Each structure stands twice: as C-alpha cells, then as structure tokens.
Short mmCIF file of C-alpha atoms and ligand atoms in Angstrom, two decimals:
data_model
loop_
_atom_site.label_atom_id
_atom_site.label_comp_id
_atom_site.label_asym_id
_atom_site.label_seq_id
_atom_site.Cartn_x
_atom_site.Cartn_y
_atom_site.Cartn_z
CA MET A 24 -1.07 22.20 3.07
CA PRO A 25 2.68 22.62 2.73
CA SER A 26 4.71 20.34 4.96
CA THR A 27 6.09 21.97 8.06
CA SER A 28 8.43 19.16 9.05
CA ILE A 29 9.94 15.99 7.63
CA ASP A 30 10.90 12.55 8.88
CA HIS A 31 8.27 12.62 11.61
CA ALA A 32 9.19 8.98 12.36
CA PHE A 33 12.28 10.22 14.18
CA THR A 34 11.92 14.01 14.45
CA ALA A 35 8.55 14.06 16.23
CA THR A 36 8.84 15.65 19.66
CA ASN A 37 5.86 13.80 21.10
CA LEU A 38 3.87 10.64 20.42
CA THR A 39 0.57 12.32 19.56
CA SER A 40 -0.36 14.61 16.64
CA ALA A 41 -0.53 13.81 12.95
CA ALA A 42 2.52 14.07 10.71
CA SER A 43 2.90 16.42 7.77
CA ASP A 44 5.57 14.65 5.76
CA PRO A 45 5.05 14.79 1.99
CA THR A 46 3.47 11.55 0.75
CA PHE A 47 6.49 10.89 -1.47
CA ALA A 48 9.23 11.51 1.10
CA GLY A 49 10.29 11.04 4.69
CA ALA A 50 11.07 8.04 6.87
CA LEU A 51 8.47 5.31 6.38
CA SER A 52 7.09 4.18 9.69
CA PHE A 53 3.42 3.19 9.84
CA MET A 54 1.49 6.45 9.37
CA ARG A 55 4.71 8.31 10.31
CA ARG A 56 4.47 7.22 13.91
CA ARG A 57 7.65 7.58 15.91
CA PHE A 58 9.97 4.59 15.60
CA THR A 59 10.88 3.56 19.12
CA LYS A 60 11.35 0.51 21.33
CA SER A 61 10.21 2.52 24.35
CA LEU A 62 6.74 1.56 25.56
CA GLU A 63 6.31 4.36 28.06
CA GLU A 64 3.13 6.44 27.79
CA VAL A 65 2.06 4.50 24.71
CA ASP A 66 -1.63 3.87 23.93
CA ALA A 67 -1.13 1.72 20.85
CA VAL A 68 1.77 -0.11 19.25
CA VAL A 69 2.13 -0.97 15.58
CA TRP A 70 4.82 -3.49 14.73
CA GLY A 71 5.76 -5.92 11.98
CA ILE A 72 6.41 -9.65 11.94
CA PRO A 73 8.28 -10.31 8.68
CA PHE A 74 7.79 -14.08 8.66
CA ASP A 75 6.61 -16.24 5.74
CA ALA A 76 8.18 -19.66 6.35
CA ALA A 77 4.80 -21.26 7.13
CA THR A 78 3.36 -20.40 3.70
CA SER A 79 1.82 -23.27 1.70
CA ASN A 80 1.84 -21.67 -1.74
CA ARG A 81 3.60 -18.47 -2.84
CA PRO A 82 5.97 -16.96 -0.25
CA GLY A 83 6.75 -13.27 0.12
CA THR A 84 4.79 -11.93 3.08
CA ARG A 85 8.06 -11.28 4.89
CA PHE A 86 7.98 -8.09 2.81
CA GLY A 87 4.45 -7.27 3.99
CA PRO A 88 5.31 -4.94 6.89
CA GLN A 89 7.60 -2.84 4.68
CA ALA A 90 4.95 -2.60 1.94
CA ILE A 91 2.17 -1.65 4.36
CA ARG A 92 4.32 1.01 6.01
CA ARG A 93 5.21 2.47 2.62
CA ALA A 94 1.58 2.48 1.47
CA SER A 95 0.48 4.11 4.73
CA ALA A 96 2.28 7.29 3.63
CA ILE A 97 -0.84 8.04 1.61
CA PHE A 98 -2.61 8.89 4.86
CA ASP A 99 -1.52 12.47 5.27
CA ASN A 100 -2.21 15.14 7.81
CA ASP A 101 -5.95 15.42 7.09
CA PRO A 102 -8.62 13.98 9.36
CA GLN A 103 -8.81 10.29 8.51
CA TYR A 104 -11.85 9.17 6.58
CA PRO A 105 -14.31 7.86 7.73
CA PHE A 106 -13.49 8.77 11.32
CA ASN A 107 -13.26 12.51 10.63
CA ARG A 108 -10.64 12.98 13.29
CA ASP A 109 -6.90 13.19 13.71
CA LEU A 110 -6.48 9.68 15.11
CA PHE A 111 -3.38 10.83 16.93
CA ALA A 112 -4.75 13.98 18.53
CA GLU A 113 -5.05 12.28 21.92
CA MET A 114 -3.88 8.73 21.26
CA SER A 115 -0.13 8.10 21.40
CA VAL A 116 0.83 5.49 18.82
CA ILE A 117 4.31 4.26 18.04
CA ASP A 118 5.88 2.08 15.37
CA TYR A 119 7.84 -0.47 17.37
CA GLY A 120 9.67 -1.69 14.28
CA ASP A 121 9.85 -5.42 13.64
CA CYS A 122 9.92 -8.65 15.60
CA LEU A 123 13.41 -10.17 15.86
CA LEU A 124 13.45 -13.65 14.34
CA ASP A 125 16.15 -16.14 13.32
CA TYR A 126 15.51 -17.16 9.70
CA GLY A 127 17.59 -20.29 10.25
CA ASN A 128 15.69 -21.52 13.28
CA HIS A 129 12.00 -21.38 12.55
CA GLN A 130 11.02 -23.78 15.34
CA GLU A 131 11.95 -20.96 17.72
CA THR A 132 9.74 -18.45 15.88
CA PRO A 133 6.46 -19.01 17.78
CA ALA A 134 8.12 -18.54 21.18
CA ALA A 135 10.03 -15.48 19.93
CA ILE A 136 6.83 -13.86 18.67
CA GLU A 137 4.92 -14.71 21.86
CA ARG A 138 7.71 -13.37 24.08
CA GLN A 139 8.02 -10.03 22.25
CA ALA A 140 4.23 -9.65 21.93
CA THR A 141 3.83 -10.30 25.66
CA ALA A 142 6.38 -7.58 26.44
CA ILE A 143 4.36 -5.12 24.37
CA LEU A 144 1.04 -6.12 25.95
CA ASP A 145 2.53 -5.93 29.45
CA SER A 146 2.89 -2.18 28.87
CA GLY A 147 -0.91 -1.95 28.66
CA ALA A 148 -0.84 -0.79 25.05
CA PHE A 149 -3.20 -1.96 22.32
CA MET A 150 -1.20 -3.96 19.77
CA LEU A 151 -1.70 -3.90 15.99
CA THR A 152 0.51 -6.36 14.10
CA LEU A 153 1.49 -6.23 10.43
CA GLY A 154 2.34 -9.68 8.97
CA GLY A 155 3.74 -11.89 7.81
CA ASP A 156 1.81 -15.05 6.97
CA HIS A 157 -1.19 -16.15 9.01
CA PHE A 158 0.80 -18.54 11.20
CA ILE A 159 1.84 -15.54 13.32
CA THR A 160 -1.70 -15.11 14.65
CA TRP A 161 -1.32 -18.25 16.79
CA PRO A 162 1.50 -16.91 19.01
CA LEU A 163 -0.20 -13.50 18.98
CA LEU A 164 -3.40 -15.10 20.28
CA LYS A 165 -1.39 -16.88 22.97
CA ALA A 166 -0.05 -13.53 24.19
CA HIS A 167 -3.50 -11.89 24.12
CA ALA A 168 -5.33 -14.84 25.72
CA ALA A 169 -2.82 -14.89 28.59
CA LYS A 170 -4.01 -11.40 29.38
CA HIS A 171 -7.71 -11.48 28.47
CA GLY A 172 -8.70 -15.17 28.55
CA PRO A 173 -10.29 -16.92 25.57
CA LEU A 174 -11.15 -14.44 22.84
CA ALA A 175 -13.90 -14.13 20.28
CA LEU A 176 -12.00 -14.47 17.00
CA VAL A 177 -13.27 -12.23 14.22
CA GLN A 178 -11.48 -13.48 11.12
CA PHE A 179 -11.72 -11.94 7.68
CA ASP A 180 -10.30 -14.59 5.37
CA ALA A 181 -10.89 -16.69 2.25
CA HIS A 182 -9.71 -19.73 4.23
CA GLN A 183 -10.84 -21.27 7.51
CA ASP A 184 -7.25 -22.05 8.61
CA THR A 185 -8.48 -25.12 10.49
CA TRP A 186 -6.29 -27.71 8.78
CA PHE A 187 -4.79 -30.66 10.60
CA ASP A 188 -2.05 -29.73 13.00
CA ASP A 189 0.29 -32.00 14.96
CA GLY A 190 1.53 -29.19 17.20
CA ARG A 191 4.98 -29.11 15.62
CA ARG A 192 4.41 -28.11 12.01
CA LEU A 193 4.58 -24.44 11.07
CA ASP A 194 1.60 -23.96 8.77
CA HIS A 195 -0.28 -20.74 7.98
CA GLY A 196 -3.38 -22.85 7.35
CA SER A 197 -3.87 -24.22 10.86
CA PHE A 198 -3.64 -21.36 13.33
CA VAL A 199 -7.37 -21.59 14.11
CA ALA A 200 -7.12 -25.33 14.84
CA ARG A 201 -4.30 -24.61 17.27
CA ALA A 202 -6.13 -21.72 18.87
CA VAL A 203 -9.18 -23.94 19.50
CA ARG A 204 -7.02 -26.80 20.81
CA ASP A 205 -5.19 -24.45 23.18
CA GLY A 206 -8.34 -22.73 24.42
CA LEU A 207 -7.15 -19.35 23.11
CA ILE A 208 -10.44 -18.60 21.40
CA ASP A 209 -14.08 -19.31 22.20
CA PRO A 210 -15.43 -21.04 19.06
CA ASP A 211 -19.03 -20.28 20.04
CA ARG A 212 -18.30 -16.54 19.95
CA SER A 213 -15.98 -16.64 16.91
CA ILE A 214 -16.85 -15.87 13.30
CA GLN A 215 -15.15 -16.07 9.91
CA ILE A 216 -16.11 -13.71 7.09
CA GLY A 217 -15.54 -14.23 3.37
CA ILE A 218 -14.66 -17.96 3.41
CA ARG A 219 -14.56 -19.51 -0.07
CA THR A 220 -12.71 -22.78 0.46
CA HIS A 221 -13.48 -25.88 2.51
CA ALA A 222 -11.44 -27.35 5.34
CA PRO A 223 -12.15 -30.55 7.32
CA ASP A 224 -13.26 -28.84 10.55
CA ASP A 225 -15.16 -25.73 11.54
CA PHE A 226 -15.04 -26.35 15.34
CA GLY A 227 -18.48 -24.76 15.60
CA ILE A 228 -17.21 -21.36 14.47
CA GLN A 229 -19.82 -19.38 12.55
CA ILE A 230 -18.94 -18.92 8.87
CA LEU A 231 -20.14 -16.26 6.47
CA TYR A 232 -19.16 -17.76 3.12
CA GLY A 233 -18.16 -15.63 0.16
CA HIS A 234 -21.49 -16.10 -1.60
CA GLN A 235 -23.37 -15.10 1.55
CA VAL A 236 -21.21 -11.99 1.97
CA GLU A 237 -22.01 -11.18 -1.67
CA ASP A 238 -25.73 -11.21 -0.86
CA MET A 239 -25.44 -9.31 2.43
CA SER A 240 -25.08 -5.59 3.02
CA ALA A 241 -22.13 -4.28 5.03
CA ALA A 242 -24.60 -3.33 7.77
CA ASP A 243 -25.93 -6.91 7.86
CA ILE A 244 -22.43 -8.38 8.05
CA ALA A 245 -21.43 -6.01 10.83
CA SER A 246 -24.57 -6.65 12.88
CA THR A 247 -24.05 -10.41 12.50
CA ILE A 248 -20.50 -10.02 13.87
CA ILE A 249 -21.64 -7.84 16.77
CA SER A 250 -24.48 -10.12 17.79
CA HIS A 251 -22.43 -13.32 17.46
CA THR A 252 -19.49 -12.06 19.54
CA ASN A 253 -22.06 -10.75 22.04
CA GLY A 254 -19.80 -8.36 23.94
CA ALA A 255 -16.95 -10.84 24.46
CA PRO A 256 -13.35 -9.56 24.28
CA ALA A 257 -12.42 -9.97 20.63
CA TYR A 258 -9.33 -10.39 18.49
CA LEU A 259 -9.64 -9.06 14.95
CA THR A 260 -7.50 -10.82 12.35
CA PHE A 261 -7.59 -9.68 8.75
CA ASP A 262 -6.14 -11.95 6.07
CA ILE A 263 -5.93 -9.72 3.01
CA ASP A 264 -7.03 -12.67 0.84
CA CYS A 265 -10.53 -12.13 2.24
CA LEU A 266 -10.77 -9.51 -0.49
CA ASP A 267 -11.32 -10.55 -4.07
CA PRO A 268 -8.01 -10.82 -6.00
CA ALA A 269 -9.18 -7.78 -7.99
CA TYR A 270 -8.76 -5.76 -4.78
CA ALA A 271 -5.84 -7.70 -3.32
CA PRO A 272 -3.77 -9.48 -5.98
CA GLY A 273 -0.61 -9.27 -3.86
CA THR A 274 -1.11 -12.30 -1.67
CA GLY A 275 0.10 -15.89 -1.61
CA THR A 276 -3.18 -17.82 -1.84
CA PRO A 277 -5.72 -15.71 -3.75
CA VAL A 278 -9.28 -17.03 -4.19
CA ALA A 279 -11.74 -15.60 -6.72
CA GLY A 280 -15.22 -14.50 -5.76
CA GLY A 281 -14.45 -12.35 -2.75
CA PRO A 282 -15.88 -9.08 -1.52
CA SER A 283 -14.69 -5.63 -2.57
CA SER A 284 -12.53 -3.47 -0.35
CA ALA A 285 -15.44 -0.98 -0.30
CA LYS A 286 -17.84 -3.50 1.24
CA ILE A 287 -15.37 -4.80 3.78
CA LEU A 288 -14.17 -1.34 4.85
CA SER A 289 -17.80 -0.33 5.25
CA THR A 290 -18.24 -3.42 7.44
CA LEU A 291 -15.17 -2.63 9.57
CA GLN A 292 -16.35 0.94 10.06
CA ARG A 293 -19.47 -0.42 11.75
CA LEU A 294 -17.60 -2.55 14.31
CA ASP A 295 -17.24 0.21 16.91
CA GLN A 296 -19.32 -1.87 19.36
CA LEU A 297 -16.86 -4.76 19.09
CA ASP A 298 -14.64 -5.09 22.17
CA ILE A 299 -11.37 -5.30 20.21
CA ARG A 300 -8.39 -6.28 22.38
CA GLY A 301 -5.91 -6.84 19.56
CA ALA A 302 -5.66 -6.93 15.78
CA ASP A 303 -3.51 -7.94 12.86
CA VAL A 304 -3.30 -7.60 9.07
CA VAL A 305 -1.58 -10.55 7.40
CA GLU A 306 -0.69 -12.14 4.07
CA VAL A 307 0.19 -8.96 2.13
CA SER A 308 2.82 -10.14 -0.36
CA PRO A 309 4.11 -7.24 -2.45
CA ALA A 310 5.94 -9.33 -5.08
CA TYR A 311 2.53 -10.26 -6.58
CA ASP A 312 1.06 -6.79 -6.16
CA HIS A 313 0.33 -4.21 -8.84
CA ALA A 314 0.35 -0.46 -8.30
CA ASP A 315 0.35 -1.06 -4.53
CA ILE A 316 -3.32 -2.14 -4.69
CA THR A 317 -2.90 -4.74 -1.97
CA ALA A 318 -0.52 -2.73 0.19
CA ILE A 319 -2.94 0.22 0.13
CA ALA A 320 -5.83 -2.08 1.07
CA GLY A 321 -3.75 -3.54 3.91
CA ALA A 322 -2.66 -0.13 5.15
CA THR A 323 -6.26 1.09 5.04
CA VAL A 324 -7.53 -1.89 7.02
CA ALA A 325 -4.78 -1.27 9.59
CA MET A 326 -5.70 2.43 9.77
CA TYR A 327 -9.37 1.48 10.33
CA MET A 328 -8.29 -0.77 13.20
CA LEU A 329 -6.52 2.17 14.83
CA GLY A 330 -9.54 4.33 14.03
CA LEU A 331 -11.89 1.92 15.80
CA HIS A 332 -9.55 1.93 18.79
CA ALA A 333 -9.47 5.75 18.77
CA GLU A 334 -13.28 5.87 18.64
CA ARG A 335 -13.55 3.50 21.59
CA ARG A 336 -11.09 5.55 23.61
CA ALA A 337 -12.94 8.76 22.76
CA ALA A 338 -16.20 7.14 23.86
CA GLY A 339 -14.58 6.02 27.11
CA ARG A 340 -15.03 2.32 26.33
MN1 LIG B 418 -5.66 -16.97 6.67
#
C-alpha cells in the first residue's frame, strides 16, 4: 500500500488508527504513535527510561528506547501478527517520550522514575516502559504496587536479579530483592523464565531455568506461568538477555544457552489469560547489536505486550 501520510507521530489527528509512514522514513515514535505529554483519553502509554548507570558489565542501554522506537518502524499499517488486528483501531496509544533524569545525580533517579510513572498511572492508562537497564523495574514496581497492591512478577531473564542490596546501591542485578523486601511483589505468585545463572537467593520465586525452557514447549511454559500466577494482578518484565545471544547480541550481560525469539514470542502470545497491569522491555543495548537483531526482538516483544492488552480490552477483561 502506498503511504497516504507521513510523520504520523505528530501529524496524526487522533490517537487511534494505524500509521502508514514508509518503514524507512517519518518521525520515529514507538509504532508511530503520537508523541504527546497529554494523558487525556489515553488507553496505553509507551515511554522510555534512558538510564544505564546501574549496569554491572557493559553499559549502553540508555540508547535502548531510541533503538526500540527505530526498530518498531518495521511494524507497518498491516494487521499485526499474530493478533490479526489493527492494535490501534479502538485503543488509543501514545508515545509519551522519555523520563526526565539528571545524569549527574543518580541517587535521585529512583524517585524521579517513580514520580513520573505514578503520574502516568494516575491517568488510568496501561503503561509500557522501554529501558534502560533492569534497575528501572524497581521504581516502576513501586508505582504499580501503590495502585494494585503486591503483584505477581513474570520475569523473562537470564538472571534472577536477587543480589544483595543495602537499599542505597543502584544495581541492575538486585531489583527483585528490593521488590520482595518492599512487598511490591508476591514471591509465591511470581515466576522467572529462562534463568541461566545462580544468585544467592530465590525468595521462593518459581524458576524455569534455561535448560528446562529448552525441554518445554511454548504452550507448557505459558500454562506454567498462567497456573502459577493464578489470576493475580501481574507485572510483566522482559529482560532481552532472556533470549540466547544469537537472538539478542545487543545487551550488556549476555548468557549462552537461552531460548529463541520464536519460542519466547510463541509463549507470550499465549499469555492472554494473564492479568497484566504493567510491562517493560529492558537491557537492549544497541552498541553491541548487529543488523538491529536485538532492537527488532525488543520492539516485537513490546508490540506483543500491547497486543495482549488490546486482546484483553477487546474481550472486555
Ligand atoms: Mn535482568
């Protein structure tokens, strides 16, 4: 189809309807959603948190939101596979731009993220966050838990992120420890998928290790997630290093032996019964990427998260 408009991110006249910008041109918001700070009449918000100062190994995820937005241009005006619908036919989704942070004052970062996330959630919108390193999920969980109570954490990751935390350090490897300590998540209803490292604590969270995921079908993984969360309000966090480095080389702490993007996307597709109250995609680090492999994977995971939300809305859930 020839394009009938361009720069949908700022020329769109309403917040619904798919864009028809050429893949190679036009302003690069996430999936060409309108860039705006207005939260009126908004069903879902996509925004970026370009923060990587809590990274233990290779930095660079501050460029993640830009890379994911750019890669999302590949989703054109067609119905989005596998949902077979224009996700934006009835669901108004905006790109809120990025979280304002002071690079010289990182101790203020958690409060700044929590404050801006809370403002978004207060509008009633569903919030999808593009990271950034995995530290950002802690203040995001604080904002969500203030609204929904303790959440079932569904974490796709190569790492448990339960490392020691003294409450002051900024570490992308301890957000789960903090979330348990602060009562933001319910460990008994939480689950981690794709883990292939060891950390000192699991806090009773169920783990599907990499080798188990290798032996399981996507349907088995999804049904395990659904039964373990058992209808609880859930937060879905997707560390791109869950995927094998073959499918996501552009990340700071890659671990061999992970699942394919095909298997994990097939798993996500089956999570329509999960009561998702918020979601993020983190740890995309384009400096280590090749041919946008990782950015495309991250953008696709983010699109699936919106797709699951659109399915739930359409089903009246
Ligand atoms: Mn992580």
